[in-house]
PDB file of C-alpha atoms in Angstrom:
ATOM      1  CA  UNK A 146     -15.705  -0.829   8.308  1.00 73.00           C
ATOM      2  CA  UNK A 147     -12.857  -2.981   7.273  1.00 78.00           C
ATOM      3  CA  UNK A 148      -9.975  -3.537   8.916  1.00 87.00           C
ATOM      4  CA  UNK A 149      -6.198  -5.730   9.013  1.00 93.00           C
ATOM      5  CA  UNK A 150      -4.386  -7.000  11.782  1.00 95.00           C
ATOM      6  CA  UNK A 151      -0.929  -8.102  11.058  1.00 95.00           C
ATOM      7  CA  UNK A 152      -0.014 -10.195  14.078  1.00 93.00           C
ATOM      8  CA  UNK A 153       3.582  -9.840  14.369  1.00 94.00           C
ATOM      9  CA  UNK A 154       5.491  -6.987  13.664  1.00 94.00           C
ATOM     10  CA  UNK A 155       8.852  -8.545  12.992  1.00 96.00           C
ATOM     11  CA  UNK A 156       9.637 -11.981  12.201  1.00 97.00           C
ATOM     12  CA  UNK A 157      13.811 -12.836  12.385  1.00 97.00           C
ATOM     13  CA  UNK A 158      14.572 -16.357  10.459  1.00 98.00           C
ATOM     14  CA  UNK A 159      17.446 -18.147   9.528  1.00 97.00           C
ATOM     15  CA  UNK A 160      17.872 -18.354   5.592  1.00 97.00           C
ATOM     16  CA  UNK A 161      16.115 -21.339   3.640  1.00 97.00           C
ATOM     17  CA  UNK A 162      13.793 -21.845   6.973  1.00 98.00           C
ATOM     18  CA  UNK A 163       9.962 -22.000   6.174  1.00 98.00           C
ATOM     19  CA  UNK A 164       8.310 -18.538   7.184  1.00 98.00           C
ATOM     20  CA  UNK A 165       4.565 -18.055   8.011  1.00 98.00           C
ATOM     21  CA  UNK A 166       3.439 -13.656   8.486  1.00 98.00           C
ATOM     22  CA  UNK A 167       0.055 -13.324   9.851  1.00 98.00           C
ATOM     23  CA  UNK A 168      -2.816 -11.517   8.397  1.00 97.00           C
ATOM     24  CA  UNK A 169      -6.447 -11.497   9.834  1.00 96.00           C
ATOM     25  CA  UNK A 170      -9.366  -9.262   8.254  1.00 94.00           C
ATOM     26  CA  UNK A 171     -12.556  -8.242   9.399  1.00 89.00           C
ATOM     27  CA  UNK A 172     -15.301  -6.730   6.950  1.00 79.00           C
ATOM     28  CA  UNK A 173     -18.846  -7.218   7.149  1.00 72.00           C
ATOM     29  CA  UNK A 174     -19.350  -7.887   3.034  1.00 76.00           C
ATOM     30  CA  UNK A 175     -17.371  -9.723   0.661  1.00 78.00           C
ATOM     31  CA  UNK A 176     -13.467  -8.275   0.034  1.00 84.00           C
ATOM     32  CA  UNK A 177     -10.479  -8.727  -2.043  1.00 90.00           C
ATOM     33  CA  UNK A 178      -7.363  -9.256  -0.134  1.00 93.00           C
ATOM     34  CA  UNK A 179      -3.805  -9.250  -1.339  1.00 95.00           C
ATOM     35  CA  UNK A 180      -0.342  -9.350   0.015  1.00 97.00           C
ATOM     36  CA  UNK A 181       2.377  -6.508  -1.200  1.00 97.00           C
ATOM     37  CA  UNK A 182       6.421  -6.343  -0.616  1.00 97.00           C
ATOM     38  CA  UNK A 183       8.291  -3.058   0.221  1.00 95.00           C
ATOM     39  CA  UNK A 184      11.980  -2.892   0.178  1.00 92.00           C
ATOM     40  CA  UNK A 185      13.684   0.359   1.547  1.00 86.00           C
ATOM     41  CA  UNK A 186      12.605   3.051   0.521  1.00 82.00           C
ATOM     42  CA  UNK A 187      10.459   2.307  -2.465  1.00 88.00           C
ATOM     43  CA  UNK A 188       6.796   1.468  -3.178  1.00 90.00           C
ATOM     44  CA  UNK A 189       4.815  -1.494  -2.642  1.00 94.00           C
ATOM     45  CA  UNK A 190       4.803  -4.685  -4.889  1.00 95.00           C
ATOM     46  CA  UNK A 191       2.299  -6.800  -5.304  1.00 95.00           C
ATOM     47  CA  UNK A 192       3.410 -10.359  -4.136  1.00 97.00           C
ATOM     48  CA  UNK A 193      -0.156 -12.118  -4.707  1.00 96.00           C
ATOM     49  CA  UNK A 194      -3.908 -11.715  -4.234  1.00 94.00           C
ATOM     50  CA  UNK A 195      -7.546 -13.367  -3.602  1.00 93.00           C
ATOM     51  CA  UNK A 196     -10.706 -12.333  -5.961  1.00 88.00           C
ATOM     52  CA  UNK A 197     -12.733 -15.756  -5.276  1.00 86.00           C
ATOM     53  CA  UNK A 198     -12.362 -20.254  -6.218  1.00 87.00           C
ATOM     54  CA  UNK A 199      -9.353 -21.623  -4.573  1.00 88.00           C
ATOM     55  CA  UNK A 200      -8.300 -20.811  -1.414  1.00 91.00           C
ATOM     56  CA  UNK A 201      -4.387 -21.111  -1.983  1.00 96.00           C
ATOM     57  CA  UNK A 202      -3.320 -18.513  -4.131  1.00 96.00           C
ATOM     58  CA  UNK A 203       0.225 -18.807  -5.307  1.00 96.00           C
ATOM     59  CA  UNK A 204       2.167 -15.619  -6.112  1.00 95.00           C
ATOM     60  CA  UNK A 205       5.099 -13.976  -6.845  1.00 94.00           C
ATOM     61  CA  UNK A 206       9.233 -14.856  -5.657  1.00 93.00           C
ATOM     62  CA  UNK A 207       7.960 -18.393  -4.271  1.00 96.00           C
ATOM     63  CA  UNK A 208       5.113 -17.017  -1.829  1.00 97.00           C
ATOM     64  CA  UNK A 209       1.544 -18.359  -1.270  1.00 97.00           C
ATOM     65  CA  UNK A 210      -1.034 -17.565   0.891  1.00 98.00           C
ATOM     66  CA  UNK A 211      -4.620 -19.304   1.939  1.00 96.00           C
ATOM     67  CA  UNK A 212      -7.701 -17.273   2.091  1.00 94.00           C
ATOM     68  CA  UNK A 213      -9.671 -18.930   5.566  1.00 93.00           C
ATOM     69  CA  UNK A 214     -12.902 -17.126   5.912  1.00 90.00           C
ATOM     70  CA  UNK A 215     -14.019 -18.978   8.955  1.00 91.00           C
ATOM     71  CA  UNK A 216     -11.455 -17.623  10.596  1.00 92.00           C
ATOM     72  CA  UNK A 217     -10.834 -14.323   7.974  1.00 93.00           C
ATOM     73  CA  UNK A 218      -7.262 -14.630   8.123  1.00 95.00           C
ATOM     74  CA  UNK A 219      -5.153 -14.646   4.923  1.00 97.00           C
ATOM     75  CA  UNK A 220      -1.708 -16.005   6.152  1.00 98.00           C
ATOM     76  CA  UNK A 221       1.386 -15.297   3.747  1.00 98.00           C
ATOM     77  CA  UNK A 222       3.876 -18.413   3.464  1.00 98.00           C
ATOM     78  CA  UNK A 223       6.973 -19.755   1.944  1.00 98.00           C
ATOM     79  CA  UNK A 224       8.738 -22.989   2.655  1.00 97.00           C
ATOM     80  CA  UNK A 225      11.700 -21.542   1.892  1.00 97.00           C
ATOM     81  CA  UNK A 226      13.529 -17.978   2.062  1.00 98.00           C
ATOM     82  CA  UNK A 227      16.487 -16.191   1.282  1.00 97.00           C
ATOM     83  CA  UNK A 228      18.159 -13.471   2.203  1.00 96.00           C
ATOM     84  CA  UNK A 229      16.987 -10.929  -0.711  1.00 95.00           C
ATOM     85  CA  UNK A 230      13.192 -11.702   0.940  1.00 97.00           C
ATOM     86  CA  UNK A 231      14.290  -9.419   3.462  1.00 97.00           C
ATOM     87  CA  UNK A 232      11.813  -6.563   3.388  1.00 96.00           C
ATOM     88  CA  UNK A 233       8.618  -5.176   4.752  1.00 96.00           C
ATOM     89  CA  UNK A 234       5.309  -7.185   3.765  1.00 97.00           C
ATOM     90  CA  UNK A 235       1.652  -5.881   4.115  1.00 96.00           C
ATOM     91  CA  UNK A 236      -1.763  -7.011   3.836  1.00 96.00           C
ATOM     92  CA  UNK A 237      -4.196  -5.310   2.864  1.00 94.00           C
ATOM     93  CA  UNK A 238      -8.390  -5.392   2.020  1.00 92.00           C
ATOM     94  CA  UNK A 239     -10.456  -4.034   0.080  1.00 86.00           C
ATOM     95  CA  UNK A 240     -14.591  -4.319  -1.011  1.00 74.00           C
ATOM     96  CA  UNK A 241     -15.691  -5.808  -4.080  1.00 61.00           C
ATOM     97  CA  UNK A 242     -15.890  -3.551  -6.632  1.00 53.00           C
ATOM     98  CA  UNK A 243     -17.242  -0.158  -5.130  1.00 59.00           C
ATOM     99  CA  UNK A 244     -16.045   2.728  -6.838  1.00 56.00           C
ATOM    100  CA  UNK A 245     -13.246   4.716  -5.456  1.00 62.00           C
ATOM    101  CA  UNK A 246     -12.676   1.956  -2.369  1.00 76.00           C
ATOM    102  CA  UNK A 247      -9.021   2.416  -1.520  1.00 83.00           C
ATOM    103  CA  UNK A 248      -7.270  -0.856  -0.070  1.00 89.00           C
ATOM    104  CA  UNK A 249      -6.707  -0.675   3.487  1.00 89.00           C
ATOM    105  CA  UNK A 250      -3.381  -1.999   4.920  1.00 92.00           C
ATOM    106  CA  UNK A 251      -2.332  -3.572   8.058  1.00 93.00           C
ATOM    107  CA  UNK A 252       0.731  -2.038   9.805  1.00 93.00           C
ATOM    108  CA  UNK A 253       3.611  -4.188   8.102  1.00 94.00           C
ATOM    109  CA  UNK A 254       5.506  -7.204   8.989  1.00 96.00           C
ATOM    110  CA  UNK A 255       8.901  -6.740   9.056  1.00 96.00           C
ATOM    111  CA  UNK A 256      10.853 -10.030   7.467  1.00 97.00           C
ATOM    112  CA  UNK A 257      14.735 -10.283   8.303  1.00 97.00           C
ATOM    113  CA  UNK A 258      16.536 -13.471   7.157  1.00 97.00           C
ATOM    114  CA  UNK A 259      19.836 -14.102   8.030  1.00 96.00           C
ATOM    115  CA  UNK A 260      22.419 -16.491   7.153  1.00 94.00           C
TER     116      UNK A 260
ATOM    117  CA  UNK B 219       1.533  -0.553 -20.651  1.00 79.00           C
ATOM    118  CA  UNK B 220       0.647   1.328 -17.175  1.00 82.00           C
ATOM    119  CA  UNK B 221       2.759   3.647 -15.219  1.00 90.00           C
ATOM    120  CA  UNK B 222       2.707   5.782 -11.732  1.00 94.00           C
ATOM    121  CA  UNK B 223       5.362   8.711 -11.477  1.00 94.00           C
ATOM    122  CA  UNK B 224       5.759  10.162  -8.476  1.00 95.00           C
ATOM    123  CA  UNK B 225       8.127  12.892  -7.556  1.00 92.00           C
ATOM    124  CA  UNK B 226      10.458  14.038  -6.100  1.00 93.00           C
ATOM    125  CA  UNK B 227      11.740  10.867  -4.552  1.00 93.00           C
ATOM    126  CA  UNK B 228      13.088  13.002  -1.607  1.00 95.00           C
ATOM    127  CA  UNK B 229      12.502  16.687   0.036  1.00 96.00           C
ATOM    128  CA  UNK B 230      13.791  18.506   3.215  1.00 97.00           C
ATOM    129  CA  UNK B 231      11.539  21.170   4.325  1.00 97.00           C
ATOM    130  CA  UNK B 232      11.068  23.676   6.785  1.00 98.00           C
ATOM    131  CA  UNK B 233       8.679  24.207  10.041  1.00 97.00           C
ATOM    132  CA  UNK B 234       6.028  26.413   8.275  1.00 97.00           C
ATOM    133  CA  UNK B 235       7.317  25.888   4.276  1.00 97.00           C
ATOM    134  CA  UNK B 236       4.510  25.073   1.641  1.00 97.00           C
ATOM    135  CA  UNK B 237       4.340  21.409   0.176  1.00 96.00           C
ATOM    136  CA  UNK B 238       3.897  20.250  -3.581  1.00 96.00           C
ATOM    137  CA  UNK B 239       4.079  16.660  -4.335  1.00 96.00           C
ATOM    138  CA  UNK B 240       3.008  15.538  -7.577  1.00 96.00           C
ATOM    139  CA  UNK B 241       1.880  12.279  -9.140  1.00 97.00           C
ATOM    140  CA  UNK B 242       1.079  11.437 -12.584  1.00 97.00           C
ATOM    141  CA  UNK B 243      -0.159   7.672 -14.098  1.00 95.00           C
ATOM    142  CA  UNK B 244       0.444   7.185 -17.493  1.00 94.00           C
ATOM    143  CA  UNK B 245      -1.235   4.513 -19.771  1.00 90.00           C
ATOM    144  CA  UNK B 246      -4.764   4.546 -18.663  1.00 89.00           C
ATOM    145  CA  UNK B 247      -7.945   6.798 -18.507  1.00 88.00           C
ATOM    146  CA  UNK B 248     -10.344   7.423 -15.865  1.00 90.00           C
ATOM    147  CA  UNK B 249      -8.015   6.248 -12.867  1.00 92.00           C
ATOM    148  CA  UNK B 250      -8.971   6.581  -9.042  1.00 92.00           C
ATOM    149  CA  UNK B 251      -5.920   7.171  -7.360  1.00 94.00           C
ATOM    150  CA  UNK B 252      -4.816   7.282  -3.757  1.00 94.00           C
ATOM    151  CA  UNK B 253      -2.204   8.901  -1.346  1.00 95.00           C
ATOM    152  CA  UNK B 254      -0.628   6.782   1.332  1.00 94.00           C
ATOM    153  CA  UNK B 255       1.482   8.152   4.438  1.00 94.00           C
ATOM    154  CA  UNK B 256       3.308   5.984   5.937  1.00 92.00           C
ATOM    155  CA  UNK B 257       4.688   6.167   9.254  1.00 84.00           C
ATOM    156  CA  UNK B 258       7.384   3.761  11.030  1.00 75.00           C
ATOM    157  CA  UNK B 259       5.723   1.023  12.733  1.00 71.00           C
ATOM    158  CA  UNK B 260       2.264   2.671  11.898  1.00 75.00           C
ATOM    159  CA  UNK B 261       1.947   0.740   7.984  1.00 85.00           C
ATOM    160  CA  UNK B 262      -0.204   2.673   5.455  1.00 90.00           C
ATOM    161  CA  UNK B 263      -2.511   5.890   5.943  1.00 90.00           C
ATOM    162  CA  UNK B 264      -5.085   6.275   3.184  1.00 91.00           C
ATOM    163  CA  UNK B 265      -4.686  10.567   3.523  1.00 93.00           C
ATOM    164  CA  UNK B 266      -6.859  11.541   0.270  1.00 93.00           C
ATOM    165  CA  UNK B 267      -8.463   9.489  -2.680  1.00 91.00           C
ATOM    166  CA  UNK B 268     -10.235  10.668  -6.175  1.00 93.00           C
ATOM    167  CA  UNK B 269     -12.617   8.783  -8.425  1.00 90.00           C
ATOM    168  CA  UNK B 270     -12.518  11.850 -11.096  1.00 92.00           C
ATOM    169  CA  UNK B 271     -10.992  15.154 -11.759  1.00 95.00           C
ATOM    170  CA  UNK B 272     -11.390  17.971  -8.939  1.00 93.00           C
ATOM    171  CA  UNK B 273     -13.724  14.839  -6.414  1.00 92.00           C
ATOM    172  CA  UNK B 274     -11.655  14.395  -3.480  1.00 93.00           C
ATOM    173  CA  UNK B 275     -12.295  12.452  -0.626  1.00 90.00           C
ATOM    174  CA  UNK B 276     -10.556  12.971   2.781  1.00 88.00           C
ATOM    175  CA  UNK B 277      -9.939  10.099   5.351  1.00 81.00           C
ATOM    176  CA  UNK B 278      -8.131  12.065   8.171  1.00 78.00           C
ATOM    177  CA  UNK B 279      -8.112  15.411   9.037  1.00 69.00           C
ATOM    178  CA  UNK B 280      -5.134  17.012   8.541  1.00 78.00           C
ATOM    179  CA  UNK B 281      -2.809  19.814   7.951  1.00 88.00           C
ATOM    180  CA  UNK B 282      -2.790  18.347   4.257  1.00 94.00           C
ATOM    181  CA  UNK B 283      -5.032  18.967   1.078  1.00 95.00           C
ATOM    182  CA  UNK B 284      -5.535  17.167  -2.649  1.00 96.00           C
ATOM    183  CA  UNK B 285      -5.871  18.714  -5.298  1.00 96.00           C
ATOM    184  CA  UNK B 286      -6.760  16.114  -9.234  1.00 97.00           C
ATOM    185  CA  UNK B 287      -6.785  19.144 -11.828  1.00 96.00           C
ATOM    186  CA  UNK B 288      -6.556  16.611 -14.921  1.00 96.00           C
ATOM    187  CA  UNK B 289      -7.480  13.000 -15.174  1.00 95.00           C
ATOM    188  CA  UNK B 290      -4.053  11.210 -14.562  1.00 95.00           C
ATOM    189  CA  UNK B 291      -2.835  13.996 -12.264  1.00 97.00           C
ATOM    190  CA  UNK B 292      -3.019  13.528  -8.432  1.00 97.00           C
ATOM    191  CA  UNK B 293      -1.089  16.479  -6.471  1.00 97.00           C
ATOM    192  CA  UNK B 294      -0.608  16.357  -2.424  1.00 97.00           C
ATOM    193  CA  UNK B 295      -0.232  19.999  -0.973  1.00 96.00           C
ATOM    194  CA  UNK B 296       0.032  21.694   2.588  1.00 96.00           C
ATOM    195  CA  UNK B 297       0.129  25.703   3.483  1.00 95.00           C
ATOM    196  CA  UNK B 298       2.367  25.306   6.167  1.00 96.00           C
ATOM    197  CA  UNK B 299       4.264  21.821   7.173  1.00 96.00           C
ATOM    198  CA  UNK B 300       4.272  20.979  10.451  1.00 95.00           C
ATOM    199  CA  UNK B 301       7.063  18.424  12.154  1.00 94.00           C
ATOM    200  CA  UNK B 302       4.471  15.602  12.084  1.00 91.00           C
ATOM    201  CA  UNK B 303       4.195  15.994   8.578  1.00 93.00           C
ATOM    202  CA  UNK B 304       7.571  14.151   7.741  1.00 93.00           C
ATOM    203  CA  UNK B 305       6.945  10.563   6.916  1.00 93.00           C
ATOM    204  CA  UNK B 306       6.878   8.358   3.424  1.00 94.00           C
ATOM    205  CA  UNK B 307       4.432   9.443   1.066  1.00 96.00           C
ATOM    206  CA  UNK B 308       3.096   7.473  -1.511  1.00 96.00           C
ATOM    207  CA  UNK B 309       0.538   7.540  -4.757  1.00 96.00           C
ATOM    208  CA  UNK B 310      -1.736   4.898  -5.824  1.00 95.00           C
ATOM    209  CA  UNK B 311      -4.131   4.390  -8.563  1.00 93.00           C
ATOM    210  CA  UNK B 312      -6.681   1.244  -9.795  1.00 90.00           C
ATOM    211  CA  UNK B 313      -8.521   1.161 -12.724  1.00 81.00           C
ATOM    212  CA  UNK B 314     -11.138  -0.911 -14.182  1.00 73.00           C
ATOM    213  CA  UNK B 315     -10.501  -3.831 -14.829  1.00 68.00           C
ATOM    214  CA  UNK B 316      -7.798  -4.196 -11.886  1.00 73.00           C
ATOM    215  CA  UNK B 317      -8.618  -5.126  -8.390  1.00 81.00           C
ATOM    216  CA  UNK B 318      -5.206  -3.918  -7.183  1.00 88.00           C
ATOM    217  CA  UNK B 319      -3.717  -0.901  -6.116  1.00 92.00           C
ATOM    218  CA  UNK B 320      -0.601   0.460  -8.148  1.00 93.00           C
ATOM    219  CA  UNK B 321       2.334   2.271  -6.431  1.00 95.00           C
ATOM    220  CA  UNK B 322       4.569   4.960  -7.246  1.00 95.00           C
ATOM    221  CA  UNK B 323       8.348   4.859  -6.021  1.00 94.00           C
ATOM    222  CA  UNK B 324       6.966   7.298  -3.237  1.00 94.00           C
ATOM    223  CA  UNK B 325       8.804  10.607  -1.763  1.00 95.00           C
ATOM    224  CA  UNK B 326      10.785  10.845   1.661  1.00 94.00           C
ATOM    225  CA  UNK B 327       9.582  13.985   3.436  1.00 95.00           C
ATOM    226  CA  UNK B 328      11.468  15.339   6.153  1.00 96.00           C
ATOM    227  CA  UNK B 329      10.205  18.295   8.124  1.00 96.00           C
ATOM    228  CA  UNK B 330      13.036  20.259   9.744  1.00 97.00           C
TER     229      UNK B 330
END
């Protein structure tokens, strides 16, 4: 079975300081991950995501994130934030390309940056 | 182009009150489509999820049923809502030729 752990729960940063959130996997076969944004009270966005070649996959509002499958962990970054990054980010799994396989989510990071 | 509707965006319901929440993705055929709860500090519960019309698959058991009676149509029901029912509920759907999931704006349920 597949599974996320994201390692911090809420991460508090000053604006245009580097952030790093914490993701680490385990699965058994070969998965897709990705990395989605939730602001209050609306659905999730999808900031960026892994299928397979490089390992640093560049996404959406500035954000990367490197796939490390020695130690499955797929760590979101950005050198950089501002304050309209505040919001709740989650990582999620899923298998390659088995029919009906949902994408299972870690808990959430919670992102506040303040000025 | 693709798109999830998901209504309504917010419901107050009573202890014991039946539960309709309906989802609807327009722009593609053949979807599989998901519903998420989520929780405060728990992140995102896969509740039900459909590869076709009337297959439904259950993750959790729960006071909560699915129902898919047309291709883009996903609807989330319950008999009788119970106080841990209230939480943020939210549709999905992937299709071929996506390896993501897609979300709808998702529907604040509070159970009074």
């Amino acid at each position: 079975a597949q599974s996320v752990t994201q390692l911090d729960s809420q991460v508090p940063v000053f604006e245009e300081a580097p952030v790093e959130l914490r993701c680490n996997y385990s699965s058994s076969v070969s998965v897709y991950l990705f990395w989605y944004v939730q602001y209050p009270n609306q659905g999730l966005q999808l900031l960026l995501k892994y299928l397979s070649g490089s390992t640093l996959v560049k996404g959406i509002n500035g954000f990367e994130a490197e796939f490390n499958k020695s130690q499955t962990s797929f760590h979101l970054r950005k050198p950089s934030v501002h304050i309209s990054d505040t919001a709740e980010y989650f990582c999620a799994v899923t298998h390659l390309n088995q029919a009906g396989t949902a994408l299972i989510f870690g808990k959430g990071t919670t992102l506040s940056v303040s000025s | 182009s693709q798109t999830i509707h998901q209504w309504p965006a917010t419901l107050v319901q009573p202890v014991g009150s039946p539960l309709s929440l309906e989802c609807t993705v327009e722009g593609t055929s053949n979807p599989n489509l998901y519903w998420y709860r989520q929780a405060a500090g728990r992140g995102l519960q896969l509740l039900f999820y459909s590869v076709g019309i009337g297959q439904i698959s259950s993750e959790v058991p729960q006071n909560l049923s699915a129902s898919r009676p047309q291709d883009r149509q996903f609807i989330l029901s319950s008999k009788k809502l119970l106080l841990s029912d209230s939480g943020f509920y939210l549709c999905a759907w992937r299709g071929t030729g996506y390896t993501e999931a897609f979300f709808g704006q998702g529907t604040r349920l509070t159970v009074v």
